[in-house]
PDB file of C-alpha atoms in Angstrom:
ATOM      1  CA  MET A 300    -196.160  96.155-140.758  1.00  0.00           C
ATOM      2  CA  ILE A 301    -199.780  96.202-141.918  1.00  0.00           C
ATOM      3  CA  PRO A 302    -200.109  99.355-144.062  1.00  0.00           C
ATOM      4  CA  ALA A 303    -202.695 101.893-143.037  1.00  0.00           C
ATOM      5  CA  HIS A 304    -204.568 101.601-146.332  1.00  0.00           C
ATOM      6  CA  ALA A 305    -204.829  97.849-145.863  1.00  0.00           C
ATOM      7  CA  ARG A 306    -206.555  98.185-142.528  1.00  0.00           C
ATOM      8  CA  ALA A 307    -208.768 100.886-143.950  1.00  0.00           C
ATOM      9  CA  PHE A 308    -210.155  98.345-146.439  1.00  0.00           C
ATOM     10  CA  ALA A 309    -212.410  96.911-143.742  1.00  0.00           C
ATOM     11  CA  LEU A 310    -212.060  99.494-141.006  1.00  0.00           C
ATOM     12  CA  THR A 311    -213.051 103.091-140.476  1.00  0.00           C
ATOM     13  CA  LEU A 312    -211.421 105.716-138.287  1.00  0.00           C
ATOM     14  CA  LEU A 313    -213.097 106.872-135.074  1.00  0.00           C
ATOM     15  CA  LEU A 314    -211.947 108.785-132.021  1.00  0.00           C
ATOM     16  CA  PRO A 315    -210.841 106.718-129.000  1.00  0.00           C
ATOM     17  CA  VAL A 316    -212.129 106.753-125.486  1.00  0.00           C
ATOM     18  CA  CYS A 317    -209.114 104.778-124.314  1.00  0.00           C
ATOM     19  CA  VAL A 318    -206.372 102.404-125.415  1.00  0.00           C
ATOM     20  CA  LEU A 319    -205.544  99.544-123.092  1.00  0.00           C
ATOM     21  CA  GLY A 320    -203.102  96.673-123.282  1.00  0.00           C
ATOM     22  CA  ALA A 321    -202.308  94.002-120.759  1.00  0.00           C
ATOM     23  CA  CYS A 322    -204.340  92.358-118.049  1.00  0.00           C
ATOM     24  CA  GLY A 323    -202.213  92.925-114.946  1.00  0.00           C
ATOM     25  CA  ASN A 324    -198.607  92.188-115.943  1.00  0.00           C
ATOM     26  CA  SER A 325    -199.526  89.759-118.682  1.00  0.00           C
ATOM     27  CA  HIS A 326    -199.369  92.089-121.702  1.00  0.00           C
ATOM     28  CA  ALA A 327    -197.693  95.087-123.229  1.00  0.00           C
ATOM     29  CA  GLY A 328    -199.472  98.198-121.972  1.00  0.00           C
ATOM     30  CA  SER A 329    -200.005 101.506-123.714  1.00  0.00           C
ATOM     31  CA  SER A 330    -199.785 105.079-122.504  1.00  0.00           C
ATOM     32  CA  GLU A 331    -199.703 106.461-126.039  1.00  0.00           C
ATOM     33  CA  PRO A 332    -201.701 109.735-126.051  1.00  0.00           C
ATOM     34  CA  GLY A 333    -203.968 110.865-128.862  1.00  0.00           C
ATOM     35  CA  ARG A 334    -203.794 107.592-130.758  1.00  0.00           C
ATOM     36  CA  LEU A 335    -206.436 107.242-133.457  1.00  0.00           C
ATOM     37  CA  VAL A 336    -208.532 104.118-133.123  1.00  0.00           C
ATOM     38  CA  ILE A 337    -209.567 101.754-135.914  1.00  0.00           C
ATOM     39  CA  LEU A 338    -213.035 100.254-135.807  1.00  0.00           C
ATOM     40  CA  ALA A 339    -214.831  98.047-138.301  1.00  0.00           C
ATOM     41  CA  GLN A 340    -217.455  99.399-140.650  1.00  0.00           C
ATOM     42  CA  ASN A 341    -221.170  98.562-140.495  1.00  0.00           C
ATOM     43  CA  THR A 342    -221.485 100.134-137.016  1.00  0.00           C
ATOM     44  CA  SER A 343    -224.619 101.900-138.207  1.00  0.00           C
ATOM     45  CA  ALA A 344    -226.240  98.613-139.264  1.00  0.00           C
ATOM     46  CA  ALA A 345    -229.285  97.385-137.383  1.00  0.00           C
ATOM     47  CA  ARG A 346    -228.385  95.831-134.046  1.00  0.00           C
ATOM     48  CA  SER A 347    -229.463  92.285-133.358  1.00  0.00           C
ATOM     49  CA  LYS A 348    -232.029  91.807-130.626  1.00  0.00           C
ATOM     50  CA  HIS A 349    -231.105  88.138-130.376  1.00  0.00           C
ATOM     51  CA  THR A 350    -230.125  86.820-126.957  1.00  0.00           C
ATOM     52  CA  ALA A 351    -229.255  83.145-127.002  1.00  0.00           C
ATOM     53  CA  THR A 352    -230.001  80.859-124.108  1.00  0.00           C
ATOM     54  CA  PRO A 353    -227.189  78.476-123.112  1.00  0.00           C
ATOM     55  CA  THR A 354    -228.139  74.997-124.286  1.00  0.00           C
ATOM     56  CA  GLN A 355    -225.973  72.999-121.864  1.00  0.00           C
ATOM     57  CA  PRO A 356    -226.235  72.727-118.067  1.00  0.00           C
ATOM     58  CA  LEU A 357    -224.283  75.563-116.493  1.00  0.00           C
ATOM     59  CA  SER A 358    -221.115  74.897-114.539  1.00  0.00           C
ATOM     60  CA  GLU A 359    -220.341  76.896-111.424  1.00  0.00           C
ATOM     61  CA  SER A 360    -217.700  78.747-113.424  1.00  0.00           C
ATOM     62  CA  ASP A 361    -220.267  79.691-116.073  1.00  0.00           C
ATOM     63  CA  ARG A 362    -222.677  80.922-113.404  1.00  0.00           C
ATOM     64  CA  ILE A 363    -219.985  83.125-111.912  1.00  0.00           C
ATOM     65  CA  SER A 364    -219.057  84.471-115.360  1.00  0.00           C
ATOM     66  CA  LEU A 365    -222.714  85.222-116.192  1.00  0.00           C
ATOM     67  CA  ASP A 366    -223.120  87.107-112.925  1.00  0.00           C
ATOM     68  CA  MET A 367    -219.884  88.951-113.610  1.00  0.00           C
ATOM     69  CA  VAL A 368    -220.924  90.009-117.104  1.00  0.00           C
ATOM     70  CA  SER A 369    -224.393  91.040-115.902  1.00  0.00           C
ATOM     71  CA  ASN A 370    -222.815  93.448-113.422  1.00  0.00           C
ATOM     72  CA  ALA A 371    -220.336  94.637-116.034  1.00  0.00           C
ATOM     73  CA  CYS A 372    -223.204  95.477-118.394  1.00  0.00           C
ATOM     74  CA  LYS A 373    -224.903  97.577-115.717  1.00  0.00           C
ATOM     75  CA  THR A 374    -221.737  99.585-115.095  1.00  0.00           C
ATOM     76  CA  GLN A 375    -220.596  99.632-118.743  1.00  0.00           C
ATOM     77  CA  ASP A 376    -217.334  97.975-117.687  1.00  0.00           C
ATOM     78  CA  TYR A 377    -216.262  96.620-121.069  1.00  0.00           C
ATOM     79  CA  ARG A 378    -212.989  95.163-119.798  1.00  0.00           C
ATOM     80  CA  THR A 379    -214.748  92.898-117.286  1.00  0.00           C
ATOM     81  CA  PHE A 380    -217.393  92.124-119.897  1.00  0.00           C
ATOM     82  CA  PHE A 381    -214.717  90.948-122.342  1.00  0.00           C
ATOM     83  CA  ASN A 382    -212.878  88.888-119.722  1.00  0.00           C
ATOM     84  CA  ALA A 383    -216.091  87.027-118.878  1.00  0.00           C
ATOM     85  CA  PHE A 384    -216.872  86.624-122.585  1.00  0.00           C
ATOM     86  CA  ALA A 385    -213.443  85.069-123.239  1.00  0.00           C
ATOM     87  CA  SER A 386    -213.742  82.809-120.186  1.00  0.00           C
ATOM     88  CA  SER A 387    -217.183  81.280-120.641  1.00  0.00           C
ATOM     89  CA  LYS A 388    -218.959  79.572-123.520  1.00  0.00           C
ATOM     90  CA  ALA A 389    -222.265  80.298-121.804  1.00  0.00           C
ATOM     91  CA  VAL A 390    -221.489  84.027-121.858  1.00  0.00           C
ATOM     92  CA  ARG A 391    -220.520  83.830-125.535  1.00  0.00           C
ATOM     93  CA  GLN A 392    -223.812  82.099-126.323  1.00  0.00           C
ATOM     94  CA  LYS A 393    -225.834  84.740-124.530  1.00  0.00           C
ATOM     95  CA  TYR A 394    -223.951  87.841-125.691  1.00  0.00           C
ATOM     96  CA  SER A 395    -223.411  87.099-129.381  1.00  0.00           C
ATOM     97  CA  ALA A 396    -225.440  88.566-132.224  1.00  0.00           C
ATOM     98  CA  ALA A 397    -227.757  86.253-134.143  1.00  0.00           C
ATOM     99  CA  GLU A 398    -225.163  86.267-136.939  1.00  0.00           C
ATOM    100  CA  VAL A 399    -221.390  86.726-136.687  1.00  0.00           C
ATOM    101  CA  ARG A 400    -219.393  88.014-139.654  1.00  0.00           C
ATOM    102  CA  TYR A 401    -215.970  86.369-140.180  1.00  0.00           C
ATOM    103  CA  ALA A 402    -213.518  87.835-142.702  1.00  0.00           C
ATOM    104  CA  VAL A 403    -209.904  87.158-143.671  1.00  0.00           C
ATOM    105  CA  LEU A 404    -207.891  89.938-145.313  1.00  0.00           C
ATOM    106  CA  GLY A 405    -204.511  89.900-147.016  1.00  0.00           C
ATOM    107  CA  PRO A 406    -201.548  92.139-146.077  1.00  0.00           C
ATOM    108  CA  ARG A 407    -202.718  94.871-148.480  1.00  0.00           C
ATOM    109  CA  GLY A 408    -206.298  94.704-147.286  1.00  0.00           C
ATOM    110  CA  GLU A 409    -207.533  92.498-150.095  1.00  0.00           C
ATOM    111  CA  LYS A 410    -210.469  90.327-149.129  1.00  0.00           C
ATOM    112  CA  ILE A 411    -209.455  86.673-149.110  1.00  0.00           C
ATOM    113  CA  SER A 412    -212.660  85.299-147.675  1.00  0.00           C
ATOM    114  CA  GLU A 413    -215.805  86.405-145.900  1.00  0.00           C
ATOM    115  CA  ARG A 414    -218.597  84.401-144.351  1.00  0.00           C
ATOM    116  CA  THR A 415    -221.516  84.991-142.022  1.00  0.00           C
ATOM    117  CA  PHE A 416    -222.277  82.347-139.420  1.00  0.00           C
ATOM    118  CA  ASP A 417    -225.348  81.779-137.332  1.00  0.00           C
ATOM    119  CA  ALA A 418    -224.005  82.385-133.831  1.00  0.00           C
ATOM    120  CA  PRO A 419    -224.150  78.703-132.708  1.00  0.00           C
ATOM    121  CA  ASN A 420    -222.082  77.720-135.779  1.00  0.00           C
ATOM    122  CA  TYR A 421    -219.364  80.365-135.397  1.00  0.00           C
ATOM    123  CA  PRO A 422    -216.241  78.168-135.291  1.00  0.00           C
ATOM    124  CA  SER A 423    -213.795  79.565-132.758  1.00  0.00           C
ATOM    125  CA  PHE A 424    -213.435  82.688-130.639  1.00  0.00           C
ATOM    126  CA  PRO A 425    -209.660  83.398-130.836  1.00  0.00           C
ATOM    127  CA  VAL A 426    -209.059  84.596-127.255  1.00  0.00           C
ATOM    128  CA  LYS A 427    -209.208  82.686-123.982  1.00  0.00           C
ATOM    129  CA  MET A 428    -208.377  83.547-120.382  1.00  0.00           C
ATOM    130  CA  GLN A 429    -205.854  81.532-118.404  1.00  0.00           C
ATOM    131  CA  ASP A 430    -204.660  82.575-114.950  1.00  0.00           C
ATOM    132  CA  TYR A 431    -205.647  86.190-115.665  1.00  0.00           C
ATOM    133  CA  HIS A 432    -203.645  86.196-118.902  1.00  0.00           C
ATOM    134  CA  TYR A 433    -204.955  86.425-122.463  1.00  0.00           C
ATOM    135  CA  LYS A 434    -203.923  83.444-124.582  1.00  0.00           C
ATOM    136  CA  PRO A 435    -204.778  82.246-128.091  1.00  0.00           C
ATOM    137  CA  ALA A 436    -207.472  79.597-128.378  1.00  0.00           C
ATOM    138  CA  LYS A 437    -205.217  78.037-131.005  1.00  0.00           C
ATOM    139  CA  PRO A 438    -201.441  78.748-130.867  1.00  0.00           C
ATOM    140  CA  SER A 439    -199.699  79.503-134.154  1.00  0.00           C
ATOM    141  CA  ARG A 440    -197.462  76.497-133.455  1.00  0.00           C
ATOM    142  CA  ALA A 441    -199.216  73.424-132.111  1.00  0.00           C
ATOM    143  CA  GLY A 442    -198.350  72.796-128.481  1.00  0.00           C
ATOM    144  CA  ASP A 443    -196.830  76.240-127.860  1.00  0.00           C
ATOM    145  CA  ALA A 444    -198.016  76.788-124.290  1.00  0.00           C
ATOM    146  CA  ASP A 445    -195.888  79.945-123.967  1.00  0.00           C
ATOM    147  CA  GLU A 446    -197.743  81.991-126.569  1.00  0.00           C
ATOM    148  CA  TYR A 447    -199.815  84.876-125.212  1.00  0.00           C
ATOM    149  CA  LEU A 448    -201.878  87.687-126.705  1.00  0.00           C
ATOM    150  CA  ASP A 449    -201.476  91.434-126.510  1.00  0.00           C
ATOM    151  CA  LEU A 450    -204.854  93.193-126.658  1.00  0.00           C
ATOM    152  CA  GLN A 451    -205.846  96.757-127.493  1.00  0.00           C
ATOM    153  CA  PHE A 452    -209.279  97.896-126.299  1.00  0.00           C
ATOM    154  CA  ASN A 453    -210.874 100.836-128.101  1.00  0.00           C
ATOM    155  CA  GLN A 454    -214.342 102.293-127.679  1.00  0.00           C
ATOM    156  CA  SER A 455    -216.043 104.542-130.232  1.00  0.00           C
ATOM    157  CA  GLN A 456    -218.236 107.525-129.525  1.00  0.00           C
ATOM    158  CA  SER A 457    -221.217 105.358-130.465  1.00  0.00           C
ATOM    159  CA  ASN A 458    -220.148 102.748-127.853  1.00  0.00           C
ATOM    160  CA  ASP A 459    -218.918 100.118-130.312  1.00  0.00           C
ATOM    161  CA  LEU A 460    -216.149  98.098-128.694  1.00  0.00           C
ATOM    162  CA  SER A 461    -213.109  97.014-130.715  1.00  0.00           C
ATOM    163  CA  VAL A 462    -210.545  94.507-129.425  1.00  0.00           C
ATOM    164  CA  GLU A 463    -207.416  94.091-131.552  1.00  0.00           C
ATOM    165  CA  TRP A 464    -205.130  91.169-130.759  1.00  0.00           C
ATOM    166  CA  SER A 465    -201.567  90.118-131.558  1.00  0.00           C
ATOM    167  CA  ARG A 466    -199.540  87.045-130.645  1.00  0.00           C
ATOM    168  CA  ILE A 467    -196.602  87.589-128.300  1.00  0.00           C
ATOM    169  CA  HIS A 468    -194.142  85.717-126.099  1.00  0.00           C
ATOM    170  CA  TYR A 469    -192.239  86.779-122.987  1.00  0.00           C
ATOM    171  CA  ASP A 470    -188.513  86.633-122.299  1.00  0.00           C
ATOM    172  CA  GLY A 471    -188.813  85.494-118.660  1.00  0.00           C
ATOM    173  CA  GLN A 472    -186.553  88.325-117.509  1.00  0.00           C
ATOM    174  CA  SER A 473    -188.626  89.975-114.791  1.00  0.00           C
ATOM    175  CA  SER A 474    -187.090  92.344-112.253  1.00  0.00           C
ATOM    176  CA  GLY A 475    -188.317  90.330-109.260  1.00  0.00           C
ATOM    177  CA  GLY A 476    -187.619  86.965-110.838  1.00  0.00           C
ATOM    178  CA  ASP A 477    -191.160  85.696-110.371  1.00  0.00           C
ATOM    179  CA  GLY A 478    -192.895  87.162-113.450  1.00  0.00           C
ATOM    180  CA  ILE A 479    -193.046  86.186-117.103  1.00  0.00           C
ATOM    181  CA  GLY A 480    -190.817  89.023-118.199  1.00  0.00           C
ATOM    182  CA  ASN A 481    -190.891  91.440-121.110  1.00  0.00           C
ATOM    183  CA  PRO A 482    -193.080  91.038-124.208  1.00  0.00           C
ATOM    184  CA  LEU A 483    -191.602  89.952-127.528  1.00  0.00           C
ATOM    185  CA  ASP A 484    -193.286  90.219-130.931  1.00  0.00           C
ATOM    186  CA  ALA A 485    -193.807  87.371-133.402  1.00  0.00           C
ATOM    187  CA  ASN A 486    -190.215  87.791-134.631  1.00  0.00           C
ATOM    188  CA  GLY A 487    -188.756  87.593-131.124  1.00  0.00           C
ATOM    189  CA  LYS A 488    -187.981  91.320-130.938  1.00  0.00           C
ATOM    190  CA  PRO A 489    -188.708  93.326-127.765  1.00  0.00           C
ATOM    191  CA  ILE A 490    -191.865  95.412-127.889  1.00  0.00           C
ATOM    192  CA  PRO A 491    -191.047  98.968-126.761  1.00  0.00           C
ATOM    193  CA  LYS A 492    -192.888 100.065-123.647  1.00  0.00           C
ATOM    194  CA  GLY A 493    -196.109 101.892-124.446  1.00  0.00           C
ATOM    195  CA  THR A 494    -196.493 100.345-127.913  1.00  0.00           C
ATOM    196  CA  HIS A 495    -198.226  97.344-129.438  1.00  0.00           C
ATOM    197  CA  PRO A 496    -197.320  94.985-132.291  1.00  0.00           C
ATOM    198  CA  ASP A 497    -199.385  95.175-135.464  1.00  0.00           C
ATOM    199  CA  PRO A 498    -202.758  93.505-134.892  1.00  0.00           C
ATOM    200  CA  GLU A 499    -203.443  90.097-136.376  1.00  0.00           C
ATOM    201  CA  GLY A 500    -207.160  90.306-135.786  1.00  0.00           C
ATOM    202  CA  GLN A 501    -210.002  92.496-134.579  1.00  0.00           C
ATOM    203  CA  LEU A 502    -213.141  91.564-132.645  1.00  0.00           C
ATOM    204  CA  LEU A 503    -216.072  93.968-132.793  1.00  0.00           C
ATOM    205  CA  PHE A 504    -218.893  94.218-130.255  1.00  0.00           C
ATOM    206  CA  HIS A 505    -221.955  96.351-130.986  1.00  0.00           C
ATOM    207  CA  PRO A 506    -223.890  98.059-128.196  1.00  0.00           C
ATOM    208  CA  THR A 507    -227.343  96.755-127.351  1.00  0.00           C
ATOM    209  CA  ALA A 508    -230.073  98.270-125.181  1.00  0.00           C
ATOM    210  CA  ASP A 509    -228.321  97.116-122.012  1.00  0.00           C
ATOM    211  CA  CYS A 510    -224.887  95.704-122.939  1.00  0.00           C
ATOM    212  CA  TRP A 511    -222.792  94.637-125.960  1.00  0.00           C
ATOM    213  CA  GLU A 512    -222.965  91.701-128.361  1.00  0.00           C
ATOM    214  CA  PHE A 513    -220.208  90.062-130.388  1.00  0.00           C
ATOM    215  CA  ALA A 514    -220.770  90.703-134.105  1.00  0.00           C
ATOM    216  CA  GLU A 515    -217.569  90.642-136.206  1.00  0.00           C
ATOM    217  CA  ASP A 516    -214.271  88.741-136.363  1.00  0.00           C
ATOM    218  CA  THR A 517    -211.708  90.082-138.845  1.00  0.00           C
ATOM    219  CA  ARG A 518    -208.247  88.577-139.291  1.00  0.00           C
ATOM    220  CA  TRP A 519    -205.176  89.494-141.325  1.00  0.00           C
ATOM    221  CA  GLU A 520    -203.018  86.824-142.927  1.00  0.00           C
ATOM    222  CA  ARG A 521    -199.360  86.934-141.958  1.00  0.00           C
ATOM    223  CA  LYS A 522    -196.856  87.849-144.641  1.00  0.00           C
ATOM    224  CA  LYS A 523    -195.026  84.766-145.831  1.00  0.00           C
TER     225      LYS A 523
END
């Protein structure tokens, strides 16, 4: 477990609008009422007005994702916004802040490293979409095609969007026999319905005049 004071090292407590888990049947969901939400600090910092222009020719998939995210911005649909962001490099280029903060914390919240990247040089967004499921951009074990991610979406009163992620697997034991089954945590233990494993990372999106922009990537090192 990541102790509360460890997460508080880089995070501050705000009231939730909602707590969400899986996309469809792909992740552990949450119906946990009254849960306090953790969001990163610096939410009162000046917002970037930077909007990058994709530098490569757009694929049809990118065009669809850009249209999708444009509509999501108009309706403040942060779930669709995030799905398009995770699916398309062109969307990530356009909806990232001029600078992205990347930090690694230890299990007690101690700062191991921190760096700020110009958006084009930010190394790797950790979440990708595959067949409507959230998956890690880089599995913890090379070649592990069965690793998925459980996500928790939280929105602050000031419209900052926090996405916490954890690595999970599935047991393949679905009731109809055609699903991926029940979620298991990193130790192979079942995740009780309505709960989430401890987060391994947090992605923070700040509100802009008409949408959100990706600004912070915080990760916690696993205990050895």
